[in-house]
mmCIF file of C-alpha atoms and ligand atoms in Angstrom:
data_model
loop_
_atom_site.group_PDB
_atom_site.id
_atom_site.type_symbol
_atom_site.label_atom_id
_atom_site.label_comp_id
_atom_site.label_asym_id
_atom_site.label_seq_id
_atom_site.Cartn_x
_atom_site.Cartn_y
_atom_site.Cartn_z
ATOM 1 C CA UNK A 1 70.004 46.766 61.411
ATOM 2 C CA UNK A 2 67.451 44.470 59.773
ATOM 3 C CA UNK A 3 63.754 44.997 60.392
ATOM 4 C CA UNK A 4 63.445 41.848 62.503
ATOM 5 C CA UNK A 5 66.043 43.165 64.936
ATOM 6 C CA UNK A 6 64.008 46.203 65.791
ATOM 7 C CA UNK A 7 62.429 44.803 68.877
ATOM 8 C CA UNK A 8 61.193 48.068 70.312
ATOM 9 C CA UNK A 9 60.167 50.858 67.944
ATOM 10 C CA UNK A 10 59.053 54.315 68.939
ATOM 11 C CA UNK A 11 57.779 56.537 66.125
ATOM 12 C CA UNK A 12 56.823 60.186 66.360
ATOM 13 C CA UNK A 13 55.560 59.948 69.915
ATOM 14 C CA UNK A 14 54.095 63.118 71.388
ATOM 15 C CA UNK A 15 52.549 63.660 74.792
ATOM 16 C CA UNK A 16 51.322 66.776 76.539
ATOM 17 C CA UNK A 17 50.003 67.396 80.036
ATOM 18 C CA UNK A 18 47.812 70.488 79.732
ATOM 19 C CA UNK A 19 50.074 73.130 78.252
ATOM 20 C CA UNK A 20 53.282 71.209 79.070
ATOM 21 C CA UNK A 21 54.628 69.248 76.132
ATOM 22 C CA UNK A 22 56.513 66.383 77.777
ATOM 23 C CA UNK A 23 57.319 64.574 74.498
ATOM 24 C CA UNK A 24 57.648 66.506 71.261
ATOM 25 C CA UNK A 25 58.115 63.726 68.682
ATOM 26 C CA UNK A 26 60.356 60.866 69.818
ATOM 27 C CA UNK A 27 61.779 58.194 67.514
ATOM 28 C CA UNK A 28 63.776 55.268 68.881
ATOM 29 C CA UNK A 29 64.737 51.705 68.087
ATOM 30 C CA UNK A 30 66.051 48.979 70.356
ATOM 31 C CA UNK A 31 67.463 45.679 69.100
ATOM 32 C CA UNK A 32 66.538 42.475 70.845
ATOM 33 C CA UNK A 33 68.924 41.503 73.630
ATOM 34 C CA UNK A 34 70.543 44.928 73.887
ATOM 35 C CA UNK A 35 70.451 47.750 76.409
ATOM 36 C CA UNK A 36 69.238 51.204 75.479
ATOM 37 C CA UNK A 37 70.140 53.956 77.910
ATOM 38 C CA UNK A 38 67.784 56.909 77.829
ATOM 39 C CA UNK A 39 69.836 59.763 79.155
ATOM 40 C CA UNK A 40 68.490 63.128 80.216
ATOM 41 C CA UNK A 41 68.178 65.659 82.987
ATOM 42 C CA UNK A 42 65.242 66.032 85.295
ATOM 43 C CA UNK A 43 62.135 66.999 83.356
ATOM 44 C CA UNK A 44 63.514 65.901 79.959
ATOM 45 C CA UNK A 45 60.625 63.486 79.384
ATOM 46 C CA UNK A 46 62.172 60.141 80.364
ATOM 47 C CA UNK A 47 59.460 58.945 82.734
ATOM 48 C CA UNK A 48 56.692 59.974 80.352
ATOM 49 C CA UNK A 49 58.287 57.907 77.585
ATOM 50 C CA UNK A 50 58.853 54.786 79.670
ATOM 51 C CA UNK A 51 55.309 54.969 81.058
ATOM 52 C CA UNK A 52 54.031 54.969 77.491
ATOM 53 C CA UNK A 53 56.227 51.951 76.689
ATOM 54 C CA UNK A 54 54.903 50.201 79.783
ATOM 55 C CA UNK A 55 51.281 50.797 78.634
ATOM 56 C CA UNK A 56 50.577 52.987 81.683
ATOM 57 C CA UNK A 57 50.017 56.103 79.593
ATOM 58 C CA UNK A 58 48.719 56.549 76.031
ATOM 59 C CA UNK A 59 50.582 58.778 73.574
ATOM 60 C CA UNK A 60 48.735 61.745 72.009
ATOM 61 C CA UNK A 61 50.396 60.996 68.676
ATOM 62 C CA UNK A 62 52.744 58.431 67.171
ATOM 63 C CA UNK A 63 53.127 54.740 67.873
ATOM 64 C CA UNK A 64 55.136 52.311 69.975
ATOM 65 C CA UNK A 65 55.689 48.659 69.167
ATOM 66 C CA UNK A 66 57.225 45.958 71.334
ATOM 67 C CA UNK A 67 57.957 42.611 69.643
ATOM 68 C CA UNK A 68 55.702 43.735 66.814
ATOM 69 C CA UNK A 69 52.787 44.498 69.138
ATOM 70 C CA UNK A 70 51.268 47.967 69.346
ATOM 71 C CA UNK A 71 51.379 49.051 72.998
ATOM 72 C CA UNK A 72 47.992 50.754 72.826
ATOM 73 C CA UNK A 73 45.968 48.240 70.824
ATOM 74 C CA UNK A 74 47.674 45.138 72.223
ATOM 75 C CA UNK A 75 48.292 46.440 75.738
ATOM 76 C CA UNK A 76 47.406 43.152 77.460
ATOM 77 C CA UNK A 77 49.808 41.117 75.341
ATOM 78 C CA UNK A 78 52.520 43.706 75.778
ATOM 79 C CA UNK A 79 52.089 43.623 79.560
ATOM 80 C CA UNK A 80 52.757 39.895 79.569
ATOM 81 C CA UNK A 81 56.113 40.500 77.835
ATOM 82 C CA UNK A 82 57.440 43.361 79.899
ATOM 83 C CA UNK A 83 58.540 44.128 83.419
ATOM 84 C CA UNK A 84 58.457 47.697 84.653
ATOM 85 C CA UNK A 85 60.350 49.115 87.617
ATOM 86 C CA UNK A 86 59.185 52.663 88.222
ATOM 87 C CA UNK A 87 61.127 55.572 89.623
ATOM 88 C CA UNK A 88 59.390 55.288 92.979
ATOM 89 C CA UNK A 89 58.976 52.008 94.822
ATOM 90 C CA UNK A 90 55.539 50.493 94.392
ATOM 91 C CA UNK A 91 55.716 47.824 97.078
ATOM 92 C CA UNK A 92 53.280 47.301 99.956
ATOM 93 C CA UNK A 93 54.913 48.263 103.251
ATOM 94 C CA UNK A 94 52.588 46.191 105.389
ATOM 95 C CA UNK A 95 53.618 42.949 103.670
ATOM 96 C CA UNK A 96 56.952 41.157 103.875
ATOM 97 C CA UNK A 97 59.348 41.167 100.946
ATOM 98 C CA UNK A 98 58.424 37.598 100.083
ATOM 99 C CA UNK A 99 54.687 38.302 100.290
ATOM 100 C CA UNK A 100 55.070 41.256 97.948
ATOM 101 C CA UNK A 101 56.817 39.147 95.323
ATOM 102 C CA UNK A 102 54.376 36.258 95.656
ATOM 103 C CA UNK A 103 51.500 38.674 95.227
ATOM 104 C CA UNK A 104 53.028 39.986 92.013
ATOM 105 C CA UNK A 105 53.570 36.409 90.822
ATOM 106 C CA UNK A 106 49.915 35.588 91.446
ATOM 107 C CA UNK A 107 48.922 38.740 89.524
ATOM 108 C CA UNK A 108 50.983 37.415 86.607
ATOM 109 C CA UNK A 109 48.812 34.306 86.806
ATOM 110 C CA UNK A 110 51.443 31.982 88.277
ATOM 111 C CA UNK A 111 50.337 29.071 90.462
ATOM 112 C CA UNK A 112 50.880 29.419 94.209
ATOM 113 C CA UNK A 113 53.790 26.999 93.981
ATOM 114 C CA UNK A 114 55.479 28.737 91.060
ATOM 115 C CA UNK A 115 54.936 32.184 92.605
ATOM 116 C CA UNK A 116 56.662 30.963 95.769
ATOM 117 C CA UNK A 117 59.528 29.478 93.786
ATOM 118 C CA UNK A 118 60.072 32.606 91.664
ATOM 119 C CA UNK A 119 59.908 34.851 94.732
ATOM 120 C CA UNK A 120 62.660 32.760 96.334
ATOM 121 C CA UNK A 121 64.788 32.970 93.236
ATOM 122 C CA UNK A 122 64.404 36.741 92.944
ATOM 123 C CA UNK A 123 65.079 37.309 96.658
ATOM 124 C CA UNK A 124 68.295 35.364 96.334
ATOM 125 C CA UNK A 125 69.469 37.192 93.224
ATOM 126 C CA UNK A 126 68.904 40.550 94.850
ATOM 127 C CA UNK A 127 70.506 39.528 98.171
ATOM 128 C CA UNK A 128 67.259 39.927 100.047
ATOM 129 C CA UNK A 129 66.908 36.364 101.373
ATOM 130 C CA UNK A 130 67.772 37.346 104.939
ATOM 131 C CA UNK A 131 65.196 40.116 104.969
ATOM 132 C CA UNK A 132 62.584 38.107 103.068
ATOM 133 C CA UNK A 133 60.239 37.608 105.997
ATOM 134 C CA UNK A 134 60.448 41.082 107.417
ATOM 135 C CA UNK A 135 57.854 43.728 106.691
ATOM 136 C CA UNK A 136 58.929 46.098 103.917
ATOM 137 C CA UNK A 137 58.222 49.003 106.277
ATOM 138 C CA UNK A 138 61.483 48.116 108.046
ATOM 139 C CA UNK A 139 63.580 48.037 104.837
ATOM 140 C CA UNK A 140 66.213 50.630 103.931
ATOM 141 C CA UNK A 141 65.819 52.699 100.771
ATOM 142 C CA UNK A 142 68.263 50.482 98.865
ATOM 143 C CA UNK A 143 66.436 47.313 99.928
ATOM 144 C CA UNK A 144 63.087 48.717 98.801
ATOM 145 C CA UNK A 145 64.615 49.634 95.495
ATOM 146 C CA UNK A 146 65.892 46.106 95.008
ATOM 147 C CA UNK A 147 62.567 44.619 96.012
ATOM 148 C CA UNK A 148 60.797 46.878 93.552
ATOM 149 C CA UNK A 149 63.159 45.756 90.828
ATOM 150 C CA UNK A 150 62.565 42.177 91.977
ATOM 151 C CA UNK A 151 58.829 42.656 91.490
ATOM 152 C CA UNK A 152 59.469 43.532 87.851
ATOM 153 C CA UNK A 153 61.431 40.271 87.437
ATOM 154 C CA UNK A 154 58.998 37.746 88.926
ATOM 155 C CA UNK A 155 57.218 37.345 85.591
ATOM 156 C CA UNK A 156 60.581 36.677 83.817
ATOM 157 C CA UNK A 157 59.966 39.445 81.299
ATOM 158 C CA UNK A 158 61.579 39.452 77.867
ATOM 159 C CA UNK A 159 61.737 43.215 78.045
ATOM 160 C CA UNK A 160 62.645 45.070 81.181
ATOM 161 C CA UNK A 161 61.984 48.782 81.528
ATOM 162 C CA UNK A 162 63.625 50.550 84.440
ATOM 163 C CA UNK A 163 63.134 54.191 85.328
ATOM 164 C CA UNK A 164 66.255 55.555 87.049
ATOM 165 C CA UNK A 165 67.002 52.223 88.725
ATOM 166 C CA UNK A 166 70.017 53.468 90.666
ATOM 167 C CA UNK A 167 68.980 57.005 91.609
ATOM 168 C CA UNK A 168 69.306 57.357 95.375
ATOM 169 C CA UNK A 169 71.250 54.126 95.849
ATOM 170 C CA UNK A 170 74.539 54.057 97.722
ATOM 171 C CA UNK A 171 77.608 53.327 95.550
ATOM 172 C CA UNK A 172 77.943 49.710 96.662
ATOM 173 C CA UNK A 173 74.323 48.834 95.944
ATOM 174 C CA UNK A 174 74.600 50.615 92.615
ATOM 175 C CA UNK A 175 77.555 48.452 91.581
ATOM 176 C CA UNK A 176 75.697 45.310 92.690
ATOM 177 C CA UNK A 177 72.743 46.363 90.618
ATOM 178 C CA UNK A 178 74.959 46.945 87.583
ATOM 179 C CA UNK A 179 76.349 43.421 87.888
ATOM 180 C CA UNK A 180 72.836 42.078 88.152
ATOM 181 C CA UNK A 181 71.758 44.019 85.058
ATOM 182 C CA UNK A 182 74.733 42.541 83.156
ATOM 183 C CA UNK A 183 73.542 39.085 84.141
ATOM 184 C CA UNK A 184 70.004 39.719 82.877
ATOM 185 C CA UNK A 185 71.350 40.988 79.571
ATOM 186 C CA UNK A 186 73.580 37.931 79.157
ATOM 187 C CA UNK A 187 70.448 35.829 79.574
ATOM 188 C CA UNK A 188 68.885 37.670 76.634
ATOM 189 C CA UNK A 189 66.668 40.265 78.293
ATOM 190 C CA UNK A 190 66.131 43.414 76.250
ATOM 191 C CA UNK A 191 66.540 46.357 78.520
ATOM 192 C CA UNK A 192 65.585 49.990 78.420
ATOM 193 C CA UNK A 193 66.725 52.097 81.318
ATOM 194 C CA UNK A 194 66.608 55.780 82.024
ATOM 195 C CA UNK A 195 69.352 57.552 83.868
ATOM 196 C CA UNK A 196 70.696 60.967 84.727
ATOM 197 C CA UNK A 197 74.158 59.482 85.084
ATOM 198 C CA UNK A 198 76.435 59.480 82.068
ATOM 199 C CA UNK A 199 78.779 57.074 83.748
ATOM 200 C CA UNK A 200 75.931 54.625 84.145
ATOM 201 C CA UNK A 201 74.823 54.842 80.527
ATOM 202 C CA UNK A 202 78.426 54.414 79.416
ATOM 203 C CA UNK A 203 78.860 51.387 81.653
ATOM 204 C CA UNK A 204 75.605 49.574 80.849
ATOM 205 C CA UNK A 205 74.194 50.631 77.514
ATOM 206 C CA UNK A 206 74.896 49.331 74.008
ATOM 207 C CA UNK A 207 73.252 52.422 72.656
ATOM 208 C CA UNK A 208 72.302 55.722 74.178
ATOM 209 C CA UNK A 209 69.595 58.212 73.303
ATOM 210 C CA UNK A 210 70.048 61.654 74.801
ATOM 211 C CA UNK A 211 66.697 63.257 75.478
ATOM 212 C CA UNK A 212 66.180 66.951 76.113
ATOM 213 C CA UNK A 213 62.873 68.827 76.246
ATOM 214 C CA UNK A 214 60.945 65.853 74.914
ATOM 215 C CA UNK A 215 63.190 65.229 71.916
ATOM 216 C CA UNK A 216 66.023 62.835 71.150
ATOM 217 C CA UNK A 217 68.895 65.198 70.476
ATOM 218 C CA UNK A 218 71.534 62.513 69.863
ATOM 219 C CA UNK A 219 71.653 58.732 69.585
ATOM 220 C CA UNK A 220 74.313 56.111 69.054
ATOM 221 C CA UNK A 221 76.776 53.882 70.874
ATOM 222 C CA UNK A 222 78.758 55.503 73.691
ATOM 223 C CA UNK A 223 81.786 55.542 71.363
ATOM 224 C CA UNK A 224 79.843 57.077 68.500
ATOM 225 C CA UNK A 225 78.608 59.834 70.759
ATOM 226 C CA UNK A 226 82.127 60.524 71.908
ATOM 227 C CA UNK A 227 83.348 60.594 68.296
ATOM 228 C CA UNK A 228 80.552 62.943 67.308
ATOM 229 C CA UNK A 229 81.903 65.380 69.796
ATOM 230 C CA UNK A 230 84.960 65.451 67.537
ATOM 231 C CA UNK A 231 88.509 66.020 68.684
ATOM 232 C CA UNK A 232 89.783 66.210 72.210
ATOM 233 C CA UNK A 233 89.288 68.218 75.346
ATOM 234 C CA UNK A 234 91.657 70.575 77.068
ATOM 235 C CA UNK A 235 90.869 70.501 80.765
ATOM 236 C CA UNK A 236 91.947 72.989 83.415
ATOM 237 C CA UNK A 237 91.362 72.570 87.117
ATOM 238 C CA UNK A 238 91.471 75.816 89.070
ATOM 239 C CA UNK A 239 93.142 75.910 92.472
ATOM 240 C CA UNK A 240 90.586 78.432 93.693
ATOM 241 C CA UNK A 241 86.907 77.976 92.870
ATOM 242 C CA UNK A 242 86.571 81.743 92.454
ATOM 243 C CA UNK A 243 88.822 81.579 89.373
ATOM 244 C CA UNK A 244 86.570 79.257 87.366
ATOM 245 C CA UNK A 245 84.569 82.052 85.759
ATOM 246 C CA UNK A 246 87.739 83.992 84.949
ATOM 247 C CA UNK A 247 89.147 80.904 83.232
ATOM 248 C CA UNK A 248 86.021 80.573 81.118
ATOM 249 C CA UNK A 249 86.384 84.138 79.880
ATOM 250 C CA UNK A 250 90.114 83.710 79.389
ATOM 251 C CA UNK A 251 89.839 80.539 77.290
ATOM 252 C CA UNK A 252 86.912 81.707 75.170
ATOM 253 C CA UNK A 253 87.744 81.584 71.469
ATOM 254 C CA UNK A 254 90.736 79.244 71.824
ATOM 255 C CA UNK A 255 88.972 75.936 71.126
ATOM 256 C CA UNK A 256 86.614 74.575 68.484
ATOM 257 C CA UNK A 257 83.658 75.478 70.722
ATOM 258 C CA UNK A 258 82.905 77.513 73.837
ATOM 259 C CA UNK A 259 84.603 76.639 77.133
ATOM 260 C CA UNK A 260 82.387 74.830 79.620
ATOM 261 C CA UNK A 261 82.628 75.188 83.378
ATOM 262 C CA UNK A 262 81.836 72.681 86.070
ATOM 263 C CA UNK A 263 81.768 74.784 89.224
ATOM 264 C CA UNK A 264 81.563 71.864 91.603
ATOM 265 C CA UNK A 265 84.586 70.173 90.068
ATOM 266 C CA UNK A 266 86.369 73.553 89.659
ATOM 267 C CA UNK A 267 87.056 72.483 86.084
ATOM 268 C CA UNK A 268 86.851 74.223 82.763
ATOM 269 C CA UNK A 269 86.856 72.146 79.580
ATOM 270 C CA UNK A 270 87.493 73.291 76.065
ATOM 271 C CA UNK A 271 86.819 71.206 72.939
ATOM 272 C CA UNK A 272 89.624 71.273 70.396
ATOM 273 C CA UNK A 273 90.645 69.824 67.067
ATOM 274 C CA UNK A 274 94.288 70.868 67.508
ATOM 275 C CA UNK A 275 95.367 69.514 70.847
ATOM 276 C CA UNK A 276 98.932 70.836 71.123
ATOM 277 C CA UNK A 277 98.156 74.261 69.739
ATOM 278 C CA UNK A 278 95.159 74.780 72.040
ATOM 279 C CA UNK A 279 96.983 73.430 75.065
ATOM 280 C CA UNK A 280 99.939 75.773 74.542
ATOM 281 C CA UNK A 281 97.724 78.773 73.886
ATOM 282 C CA UNK A 282 95.676 78.010 77.000
ATOM 283 C CA UNK A 283 98.827 77.607 79.101
ATOM 284 C CA UNK A 284 100.175 80.936 77.876
ATOM 285 C CA UNK A 285 96.974 82.822 78.657
ATOM 286 C CA UNK A 286 96.679 81.236 82.096
ATOM 287 C CA UNK A 287 100.275 82.156 82.898
ATOM 288 C CA UNK A 288 99.865 85.725 81.669
ATOM 289 C CA UNK A 289 96.745 86.143 83.791
ATOM 290 C CA UNK A 290 98.559 84.722 86.802
ATOM 291 C CA UNK A 291 95.829 82.194 87.648
ATOM 292 C CA UNK A 292 96.883 79.244 89.782
ATOM 293 C CA UNK A 293 95.821 75.846 88.405
ATOM 294 C CA UNK A 294 96.172 72.329 89.843
ATOM 295 C CA UNK A 295 95.919 70.566 86.540
ATOM 296 C CA UNK A 296 96.144 71.323 82.842
ATOM 297 C CA UNK A 297 96.013 68.677 80.147
ATOM 298 C CA UNK A 298 94.455 67.162 77.044
ATOM 299 C CA UNK A 299 92.243 64.069 77.081
ATOM 300 C CA UNK A 300 89.661 62.177 75.035
ATOM 301 C CA UNK A 301 86.092 63.442 75.550
ATOM 302 C CA UNK A 302 83.952 61.730 78.191
ATOM 303 C CA UNK A 303 80.207 61.316 77.934
ATOM 304 C CA UNK A 304 79.936 64.260 80.315
ATOM 305 C CA UNK A 305 81.596 66.459 77.719
ATOM 306 C CA UNK A 306 79.336 65.116 75.007
ATOM 307 C CA UNK A 307 76.218 65.692 77.063
ATOM 308 C CA UNK A 308 77.233 69.206 78.028
ATOM 309 C CA UNK A 309 78.064 70.196 74.487
ATOM 310 C CA UNK A 310 74.828 68.693 73.158
ATOM 311 C CA UNK A 311 72.510 70.193 75.708
ATOM 312 C CA UNK A 312 73.815 73.700 75.379
ATOM 313 C CA UNK A 313 73.303 73.943 71.648
ATOM 314 C CA UNK A 314 70.623 76.544 72.297
ATOM 315 C CA UNK A 315 73.382 79.069 73.108
ATOM 316 C CA UNK A 316 76.382 77.710 71.224
ATOM 317 C CA UNK A 317 78.449 80.853 70.942
ATOM 318 C CA UNK A 318 78.567 81.920 74.551
ATOM 319 C CA UNK A 319 80.615 80.333 77.299
ATOM 320 C CA UNK A 320 78.419 78.511 79.769
ATOM 321 C CA UNK A 321 78.603 78.039 83.495
ATOM 322 C CA UNK A 322 77.013 74.818 84.700
ATOM 323 C CA UNK A 323 76.746 74.412 88.482
ATOM 324 C CA UNK A 324 77.238 70.645 88.410
ATOM 325 C CA UNK A 325 77.993 68.964 85.128
ATOM 326 C CA UNK A 326 77.907 65.467 86.571
ATOM 327 C CA UNK A 327 74.328 65.708 87.751
ATOM 328 C CA UNK A 328 73.082 67.800 84.828
HETATM 329 N N1 ADP B 1 51.232 63.949 85.188
HETATM 330 C C1 ADP B 1 51.795 65.092 84.808
HETATM 331 N N2 ADP B 1 51.109 66.264 84.843
HETATM 332 C C2 ADP B 1 51.675 67.416 84.449
HETATM 333 N N3 ADP B 1 52.930 67.528 83.973
HETATM 334 C C3 ADP B 1 53.666 66.417 83.907
HETATM 335 C C4 ADP B 1 53.132 65.149 84.317
HETATM 336 N N4 ADP B 1 54.114 64.207 84.124
HETATM 337 C C5 ADP B 1 55.177 64.870 83.636
HETATM 338 N N5 ADP B 1 54.918 66.192 83.493
HETATM 339 C C6 ADP B 1 55.849 67.198 82.938
HETATM 340 O O1 ADP B 1 56.387 66.700 81.729
HETATM 341 C C7 ADP B 1 57.776 66.989 81.629
HETATM 342 C C8 ADP B 1 58.562 65.698 81.520
HETATM 343 O O2 ADP B 1 58.489 65.014 82.752
HETATM 344 P P1 ADP B 1 59.100 63.575 82.989
HETATM 345 O O3 ADP B 1 58.696 62.683 81.884
HETATM 346 O O4 ADP B 1 58.711 63.146 84.362
HETATM 347 O O5 ADP B 1 60.662 63.868 82.910
HETATM 348 P P2 ADP B 1 61.914 63.078 83.511
HETATM 349 O O6 ADP B 1 61.442 61.711 83.896
HETATM 350 O O7 ADP B 1 62.920 63.074 82.407
HETATM 351 O O8 ADP B 1 62.385 63.845 84.696
HETATM 352 C C9 ADP B 1 58.109 67.820 82.856
HETATM 353 O O9 ADP B 1 58.007 69.187 82.488
HETATM 354 C C10 ADP B 1 57.023 67.443 83.840
HETATM 355 O O10 ADP B 1 56.807 68.495 84.763
HETATM 356 MG MG1 MG B 2 61.610 60.699 85.681
#
């Protein structure tokens, strides 16, 4: 990557709230016109980082640049380049959808005419035209979310920062939003979005940074992250949920790393560098123990596997039970 391509740079950023260290030294780079997915569980530090990028919060240490502008010293300039859609809707319930967007347009310094025009355009793109003249107080959660995202688009930002844009949306609205995000990226918008969903990062992002306890613990393209995991995954699905923990104990030591359990999915996964050998050994042990399984096979690692293996590096030698891998 050449220096000119580094459109967003984050260097050594630290931030504490009292005795809580939310960010413990974050380094990131985003190329112009690409999507960076910031992936992490609740409390990892995602919102703190995007608020710093959006000039809403100052870092204790380190620096952030957007298009060569320092977000602290050149905050006003930076604000004119970016759009920010926060985790919680920031729209005024007493106004209509259209009024909200026009207000934002006026705050961006657009003329009354242009603000009206842009509001129309955004309402249409987010399928809110029919509800445009209703008060936001009557909107559903998904509609509010879209309106909030719309507000971040009125100023036609070069850089769009979205904090968990699809959390709490129903599956259909989520897919619509993904399509819309694709469209923005095709038009050249640089996008940084946070998510707790691996599937979402895989689907949308050119590069992914996994953040855990205020640090980037892995970064790369979705494929690179999967390759870093190395090898394949043997996956067993238990017939009875009560057997999941037994399977974990049973399969320990067979793979290249500890077995991982997803209790909700009744699955146990085992990383391996020798697919056939591990599969046969696992099958033998399962048969000897007389455990009933619905499924046993080998597959390529998913981002879920990568995330699980990365975020449990604090206790690498012991098998781990995770209540719900998918929402980790
Ligand atoms: N304003 C605040 N005051 C105190 N603690 C905070 C504040 N904002 C965030 N934190 C703490 O910082 C850590 C990171 O939070 P956050 O950035 O919101 O994570 P995420 O968005 O990944 O869920 C958490 O431990 C959180 O409790
Ligand atoms: Mg958050």
